[in-house]
Amino acid sequence: MRRTLRRRLGGAAAAVIVILGGPAAGIASAAPPPPTAFVDGTESMPPPPTGAKAERLATLNAEPPTIESAGDISATVVTHTVWTRIVADEEWRSFYGTAWATEAQKRVESADNALFTEFGIDFRNFFTGTWTTSPNSARSICNILQELTGGIGLGDADVVSGFTNNAMSGSSHGCADGNHEVVHLHGSTTAQRVYQVWVTVQHEYSHFFGAPDRYPDPNNLHTNDVMEDHYNFPSIWCTQAGYNDWGIVNSNRAKYG
């Protein structure tokens, strides 16, 4: 099914799906611990920063989306394409109006920039469509993920990315399980909203490749990174022995192709 999809969407060579591929040439790899399965409902992340700190982070870490092409990466690094079905609920669409699809797509491209640079992982938009969340009452993001998973199938895509502005409860603004993930629109200014959403997408995409949540870390044993505090440490994956998030993602980078 996916071999047909790749031929239809740009003529890329047919790919064999490999779950645990070996390291690509040119990428150093430590021996990572086995991936930790992520279980729906256990998402643990720090609350988003507020006020002046959030605005400063948004300014310092703005990530313009890059649409990757074959010429953007070293020939020695294999590109692993992840075909992504992007859907947005009625609250997201109402908030952004006619720009709703572009706003969702740009979060995906911003989120995969460092994944592409570090691991050759390239999230590509297969289909952008609508999705309905109901009711619009305060719910946890992982509860909304259950609705996404139950209502939106993969089709010919590898993963589903859901974008929502449904009423929220709790501090977590993203959740992933299996091949589905969902993120919530958050932030009080345009800059904050763009930044805080794409770094959350990046955190959730890392779950797809086996990286576990690291927050909270009361014993300070894990170096701050995307999996512990994605707001303050975007695009950095820990390489510390025993907590090697970079190694975990790298060992699973060929999961989808």
mmCIF file of C-alpha atoms in Angstrom:
data_model
loop_
_atom_site.group_PDB
_atom_site.id
_atom_site.type_symbol
_atom_site.label_atom_id
_atom_site.label_comp_id
_atom_site.label_asym_id
_atom_site.label_seq_id
_atom_site.Cartn_x
_atom_site.Cartn_y
_atom_site.Cartn_z
ATOM 1 C CA MET A 1 0.000 0.000 0.000
ATOM 2 C CA ARG A 2 2.757 2.448 0.959
ATOM 3 C CA ARG A 3 4.906 1.489 -2.031
ATOM 4 C CA THR A 4 2.012 2.576 -4.274
ATOM 5 C CA LEU A 5 1.679 5.810 -2.311
ATOM 6 C CA ARG A 6 5.327 6.735 -2.748
ATOM 7 C CA ARG A 7 5.174 6.240 -6.496
ATOM 8 C CA ARG A 8 2.038 8.360 -6.716
ATOM 9 C CA LEU A 9 3.378 11.249 -4.638
ATOM 10 C CA GLY A 10 6.573 12.178 -6.363
ATOM 11 C CA GLY A 11 8.165 9.123 -7.880
ATOM 12 C CA ALA A 12 10.328 8.195 -4.904
ATOM 13 C CA ALA A 13 11.714 4.693 -4.955
ATOM 14 C CA ALA A 14 9.570 2.026 -3.332
ATOM 15 C CA ALA A 15 10.547 1.566 0.298
ATOM 16 C CA VAL A 16 10.619 -1.501 2.492
ATOM 17 C CA ILE A 17 9.274 -0.682 5.925
ATOM 18 C CA VAL A 18 12.003 -1.417 8.464
ATOM 19 C CA ILE A 19 11.151 -1.202 12.136
ATOM 20 C CA LEU A 20 14.638 -1.007 13.602
ATOM 21 C CA GLY A 21 17.061 0.054 10.899
ATOM 22 C CA GLY A 22 20.810 0.237 11.401
ATOM 23 C CA PRO A 23 22.639 3.573 11.579
ATOM 24 C CA ALA A 24 22.868 5.507 8.347
ATOM 25 C CA ALA A 25 26.351 6.219 7.035
ATOM 26 C CA GLY A 26 27.776 9.416 8.438
ATOM 27 C CA ILE A 27 25.671 9.402 11.633
ATOM 28 C CA ALA A 28 27.438 8.413 14.826
ATOM 29 C CA SER A 29 25.422 6.127 17.040
ATOM 30 C CA ALA A 30 25.851 5.095 20.644
ATOM 31 C CA ALA A 31 24.203 1.874 21.771
ATOM 32 C CA PRO A 32 20.769 3.150 22.846
ATOM 33 C CA PRO A 33 18.523 1.560 25.439
ATOM 34 C CA PRO A 34 15.454 -0.179 24.005
ATOM 35 C CA PRO A 35 12.620 2.226 23.144
ATOM 36 C CA THR A 36 10.152 2.924 25.911
ATOM 37 C CA ALA A 37 6.565 2.435 24.799
ATOM 38 C CA PHE A 38 4.392 5.500 25.222
ATOM 39 C CA VAL A 39 1.047 4.768 26.780
ATOM 40 C CA ASP A 40 -1.915 7.018 26.043
ATOM 41 C CA GLY A 41 -2.981 9.072 29.026
ATOM 42 C CA THR A 42 0.444 9.346 30.656
ATOM 43 C CA GLU A 43 1.783 12.371 28.764
ATOM 44 C CA SER A 44 3.991 14.357 31.108
ATOM 45 C CA MET A 45 5.360 17.735 30.105
ATOM 46 C CA PRO A 46 5.999 21.035 31.854
ATOM 47 C CA PRO A 47 3.338 23.719 31.628
ATOM 48 C CA PRO A 48 4.034 26.219 28.859
ATOM 49 C CA PRO A 49 5.869 29.375 29.930
ATOM 50 C CA THR A 50 3.768 32.481 30.333
ATOM 51 C CA GLY A 51 4.140 36.181 29.800
ATOM 52 C CA ALA A 52 7.490 37.750 28.963
ATOM 53 C CA LYS A 53 9.378 34.443 29.097
ATOM 54 C CA ALA A 54 7.133 32.836 26.512
ATOM 55 C CA GLU A 55 7.448 35.852 24.230
ATOM 56 C CA ARG A 56 11.249 35.811 24.542
ATOM 57 C CA LEU A 57 11.416 32.083 23.796
ATOM 58 C CA ALA A 58 9.224 32.607 20.748
ATOM 59 C CA THR A 59 11.583 35.324 19.526
ATOM 60 C CA LEU A 60 14.796 33.402 20.233
ATOM 61 C CA ASN A 61 13.598 30.088 18.832
ATOM 62 C CA ALA A 62 11.448 31.064 15.877
ATOM 63 C CA GLU A 63 11.597 28.218 13.361
ATOM 64 C CA PRO A 64 10.575 29.154 9.835
ATOM 65 C CA PRO A 65 9.258 26.039 8.104
ATOM 66 C CA THR A 66 11.559 24.394 5.591
ATOM 67 C CA ILE A 67 10.139 22.202 2.847
ATOM 68 C CA GLU A 68 12.887 19.644 2.462
ATOM 69 C CA SER A 69 14.135 18.339 -0.859
ATOM 70 C CA ALA A 70 16.792 15.843 -1.858
ATOM 71 C CA GLY A 71 19.378 18.620 -2.118
ATOM 72 C CA ASP A 72 18.888 19.750 1.473
ATOM 73 C CA ILE A 73 20.673 16.847 3.122
ATOM 74 C CA SER A 74 24.028 15.140 2.739
ATOM 75 C CA ALA A 75 24.016 12.337 0.189
ATOM 76 C CA THR A 76 25.508 10.063 2.862
ATOM 77 C CA VAL A 77 22.372 10.365 5.022
ATOM 78 C CA VAL A 78 19.285 8.380 4.057
ATOM 79 C CA THR A 79 16.013 10.323 4.020
ATOM 80 C CA HIS A 80 13.192 8.559 5.866
ATOM 81 C CA THR A 81 9.867 9.937 4.651
ATOM 82 C CA VAL A 82 6.867 9.870 6.986
ATOM 83 C CA TRP A 83 3.617 10.484 5.088
ATOM 84 C CA THR A 84 1.416 12.510 7.380
ATOM 85 C CA ARG A 85 -2.358 12.891 7.375
ATOM 86 C CA ILE A 86 -3.021 16.358 8.854
ATOM 87 C CA VAL A 87 -6.475 17.146 10.247
ATOM 88 C CA ALA A 88 -7.811 20.171 12.122
ATOM 89 C CA ASP A 89 -10.945 20.401 14.245
ATOM 90 C CA GLU A 90 -13.705 22.982 13.941
ATOM 91 C CA GLU A 91 -12.270 25.205 16.705
ATOM 92 C CA TRP A 92 -8.851 25.356 14.990
ATOM 93 C CA ARG A 93 -10.514 26.089 11.644
ATOM 94 C CA SER A 94 -12.693 28.803 13.185
ATOM 95 C CA PHE A 95 -9.694 30.456 14.840
ATOM 96 C CA TYR A 96 -7.596 30.615 11.650
ATOM 97 C CA GLY A 97 -10.358 30.973 9.065
ATOM 98 C CA THR A 98 -9.259 30.353 5.487
ATOM 99 C CA ALA A 99 -5.620 29.956 6.635
ATOM 100 C CA TRP A 100 -6.368 26.949 8.861
ATOM 101 C CA ALA A 101 -4.705 24.351 6.604
ATOM 102 C CA THR A 102 -1.599 26.453 6.012
ATOM 103 C CA GLU A 103 -1.250 27.084 9.756
ATOM 104 C CA ALA A 104 -1.399 23.354 10.503
ATOM 105 C CA GLN A 105 1.000 22.416 7.700
ATOM 106 C CA LYS A 106 3.548 25.001 8.777
ATOM 107 C CA ARG A 107 3.637 23.557 12.310
ATOM 108 C CA VAL A 108 4.461 20.137 10.843
ATOM 109 C CA GLU A 109 7.267 21.505 8.671
ATOM 110 C CA SER A 110 8.725 23.536 11.544
ATOM 111 C CA ALA A 111 8.573 20.493 13.822
ATOM 112 C CA ASP A 112 10.475 18.238 11.429
ATOM 113 C CA ASN A 113 13.320 20.632 10.587
ATOM 114 C CA ALA A 114 15.655 19.386 13.332
ATOM 115 C CA LEU A 115 14.427 15.797 12.917
ATOM 116 C CA PHE A 116 15.440 16.047 9.253
ATOM 117 C CA THR A 117 18.842 17.555 10.048
ATOM 118 C CA GLU A 118 19.655 15.125 12.868
ATOM 119 C CA PHE A 119 18.127 11.879 11.598
ATOM 120 C CA GLY A 120 17.003 12.336 7.994
ATOM 121 C CA ILE A 121 13.352 12.071 9.122
ATOM 122 C CA ASP A 122 11.102 14.042 6.788
ATOM 123 C CA PHE A 123 7.390 14.468 7.616
ATOM 124 C CA ARG A 124 5.488 15.084 4.379
ATOM 125 C CA ASN A 125 1.885 16.191 4.064
ATOM 126 C CA PHE A 126 -0.219 13.478 2.438
ATOM 127 C CA PHE A 127 -3.666 14.945 3.095
ATOM 128 C CA THR A 128 -5.067 17.926 5.009
ATOM 129 C CA GLY A 129 -8.657 17.474 6.123
ATOM 130 C CA THR A 130 -11.279 18.378 8.667
ATOM 131 C CA TRP A 131 -12.069 16.728 11.961
ATOM 132 C CA THR A 132 -14.780 17.372 14.553
ATOM 133 C CA THR A 133 -14.227 17.332 18.319
ATOM 134 C CA SER A 134 -17.337 17.124 20.452
ATOM 135 C CA PRO A 135 -18.236 18.369 22.951
ATOM 136 C CA ASN A 136 -16.222 21.578 23.201
ATOM 137 C CA SER A 137 -15.889 21.217 26.962
ATOM 138 C CA ALA A 138 -12.681 21.190 28.998
ATOM 139 C CA ARG A 139 -10.929 17.860 28.476
ATOM 140 C CA SER A 140 -7.393 16.536 28.739
ATOM 141 C CA ILE A 141 -5.395 16.461 25.535
ATOM 142 C CA CYS A 142 -5.031 12.673 25.790
ATOM 143 C CA ASN A 143 -8.819 12.378 25.967
ATOM 144 C CA ILE A 144 -9.017 14.376 22.735
ATOM 145 C CA LEU A 145 -6.381 12.061 21.253
ATOM 146 C CA GLN A 146 -8.662 9.094 21.932
ATOM 147 C CA GLU A 147 -11.351 10.834 19.894
ATOM 148 C CA LEU A 148 -8.895 11.491 17.069
ATOM 149 C CA THR A 149 -7.698 7.887 17.027
ATOM 150 C CA GLY A 150 -11.258 6.557 17.037
ATOM 151 C CA GLY A 151 -12.466 8.884 14.282
ATOM 152 C CA ILE A 152 -9.576 9.367 11.860
ATOM 153 C CA GLY A 153 -7.817 6.390 10.304
ATOM 154 C CA LEU A 154 -4.409 6.317 8.662
ATOM 155 C CA GLY A 155 -5.705 5.658 5.161
ATOM 156 C CA ASP A 156 -2.575 5.492 2.982
ATOM 157 C CA ALA A 157 -0.577 7.686 5.375
ATOM 158 C CA ASP A 158 1.939 6.561 8.010
ATOM 159 C CA VAL A 159 0.745 8.824 10.845
ATOM 160 C CA VAL A 160 -2.069 11.213 11.728
ATOM 161 C CA SER A 161 -1.410 14.705 13.123
ATOM 162 C CA GLY A 162 -4.416 16.402 14.717
ATOM 163 C CA PHE A 163 -4.662 20.106 15.524
ATOM 164 C CA THR A 164 -7.283 21.327 17.974
ATOM 165 C CA ASN A 165 -8.517 24.408 19.779
ATOM 166 C CA ASN A 166 -11.097 22.498 21.817
ATOM 167 C CA ALA A 167 -11.475 23.644 25.427
ATOM 168 C CA MET A 168 -8.678 22.178 27.538
ATOM 169 C CA SER A 169 -7.983 20.985 31.056
ATOM 170 C CA GLY A 170 -4.532 20.304 32.460
ATOM 171 C CA SER A 171 -1.129 21.667 31.471
ATOM 172 C CA SER A 172 -0.199 19.155 28.758
ATOM 173 C CA HIS A 173 -0.861 20.470 25.265
ATOM 174 C CA GLY A 174 0.099 17.431 23.228
ATOM 175 C CA CYS A 175 -0.403 13.672 23.336
ATOM 176 C CA ALA A 176 0.694 10.742 21.171
ATOM 177 C CA ASP A 177 -0.112 7.061 21.024
ATOM 178 C CA GLY A 178 0.632 4.541 18.308
ATOM 179 C CA ASN A 179 0.612 6.415 14.979
ATOM 180 C CA HIS A 180 -1.633 9.311 16.081
ATOM 181 C CA GLU A 181 -0.763 12.556 17.842
ATOM 182 C CA VAL A 182 -2.698 15.695 18.683
ATOM 183 C CA VAL A 183 -1.643 19.186 19.769
ATOM 184 C CA HIS A 184 -3.616 22.090 21.171
ATOM 185 C CA LEU A 185 -3.465 25.715 20.092
ATOM 186 C CA HIS A 186 -1.872 27.605 23.000
ATOM 187 C CA GLY A 187 -0.140 30.927 23.649
ATOM 188 C CA SER A 188 -1.505 34.436 24.018
ATOM 189 C CA THR A 189 0.252 36.046 21.029
ATOM 190 C CA THR A 190 0.828 34.965 17.449
ATOM 191 C CA ALA A 191 4.546 34.364 18.068
ATOM 192 C CA GLN A 192 3.844 32.269 21.163
ATOM 193 C CA ARG A 193 1.159 30.248 19.425
ATOM 194 C CA VAL A 194 3.386 29.377 16.470
ATOM 195 C CA TYR A 195 6.390 28.512 18.621
ATOM 196 C CA GLN A 196 4.645 26.634 21.409
ATOM 197 C CA VAL A 197 2.664 24.510 18.968
ATOM 198 C CA TRP A 198 5.561 23.456 16.721
ATOM 199 C CA VAL A 199 7.859 22.543 19.621
ATOM 200 C CA THR A 200 5.033 20.448 21.076
ATOM 201 C CA VAL A 201 4.568 18.709 17.705
ATOM 202 C CA GLN A 202 8.309 17.994 17.667
ATOM 203 C CA HIS A 203 8.041 16.414 21.136
ATOM 204 C CA GLU A 204 5.094 14.258 20.051
ATOM 205 C CA TYR A 205 6.809 13.190 16.820
ATOM 206 C CA SER A 206 9.754 12.002 18.927
ATOM 207 C CA HIS A 207 7.331 9.644 20.707
ATOM 208 C CA PHE A 208 6.629 8.025 17.324
ATOM 209 C CA PHE A 209 10.276 6.953 17.294
ATOM 210 C CA GLY A 210 10.348 5.582 20.827
ATOM 211 C CA ALA A 211 11.605 8.539 22.885
ATOM 212 C CA PRO A 212 9.899 8.594 26.324
ATOM 213 C CA ASP A 213 8.730 11.499 28.455
ATOM 214 C CA ARG A 214 11.462 12.715 30.830
ATOM 215 C CA TYR A 215 9.505 15.281 32.836
ATOM 216 C CA PRO A 216 9.528 15.585 35.781
ATOM 217 C CA ASP A 217 13.107 14.595 36.604
ATOM 218 C CA PRO A 218 13.385 15.227 40.366
ATOM 219 C CA ASN A 219 16.871 13.683 40.560
ATOM 220 C CA ASN A 220 18.200 15.727 37.635
ATOM 221 C CA LEU A 221 19.632 12.632 35.955
ATOM 222 C CA HIS A 222 18.616 13.521 32.407
ATOM 223 C CA THR A 223 19.990 16.409 30.362
ATOM 224 C CA ASN A 224 17.253 18.887 29.442
ATOM 225 C CA ASP A 225 16.012 18.261 25.918
ATOM 226 C CA VAL A 226 12.948 17.923 23.671
ATOM 227 C CA MET A 227 11.585 15.119 25.843
ATOM 228 C CA GLU A 228 11.947 16.939 29.158
ATOM 229 C CA ASP A 229 11.322 20.621 28.422
ATOM 230 C CA HIS A 230 10.637 21.209 24.755
ATOM 231 C CA TYR A 231 9.683 24.852 25.328
ATOM 232 C CA ASN A 232 13.105 25.853 26.678
ATOM 233 C CA PHE A 233 15.235 23.232 24.888
ATOM 234 C CA PRO A 234 13.846 22.792 21.362
ATOM 235 C CA SER A 235 15.599 20.651 18.761
ATOM 236 C CA ILE A 236 18.035 19.072 21.269
ATOM 237 C CA TRP A 237 17.933 15.359 22.082
ATOM 238 C CA CYS A 238 19.877 14.116 25.107
ATOM 239 C CA THR A 239 22.873 11.841 24.413
ATOM 240 C CA GLN A 240 23.638 10.992 28.033
ATOM 241 C CA ALA A 241 24.305 7.303 28.701
ATOM 242 C CA GLY A 242 21.173 5.629 30.033
ATOM 243 C CA TYR A 243 18.995 8.562 28.903
ATOM 244 C CA ASN A 244 20.032 8.673 25.264
ATOM 245 C CA ASP A 245 17.000 10.165 23.519
ATOM 246 C CA TRP A 246 19.112 10.953 20.436
ATOM 247 C CA GLY A 247 20.167 7.327 20.227
ATOM 248 C CA ILE A 248 16.598 6.060 20.688
ATOM 249 C CA VAL A 249 15.194 8.215 17.878
ATOM 250 C CA ASN A 250 18.194 7.449 15.669
ATOM 251 C CA SER A 251 17.834 3.682 16.086
ATOM 252 C CA ASN A 252 14.163 3.902 15.046
ATOM 253 C CA ARG A 253 14.447 6.524 12.305
ATOM 254 C CA ALA A 254 13.625 4.015 9.544
ATOM 255 C CA LYS A 255 10.388 2.932 11.230
ATOM 256 C CA TYR A 256 8.145 4.340 8.488
ATOM 257 C CA GLY A 257 10.376 4.147 5.450
#
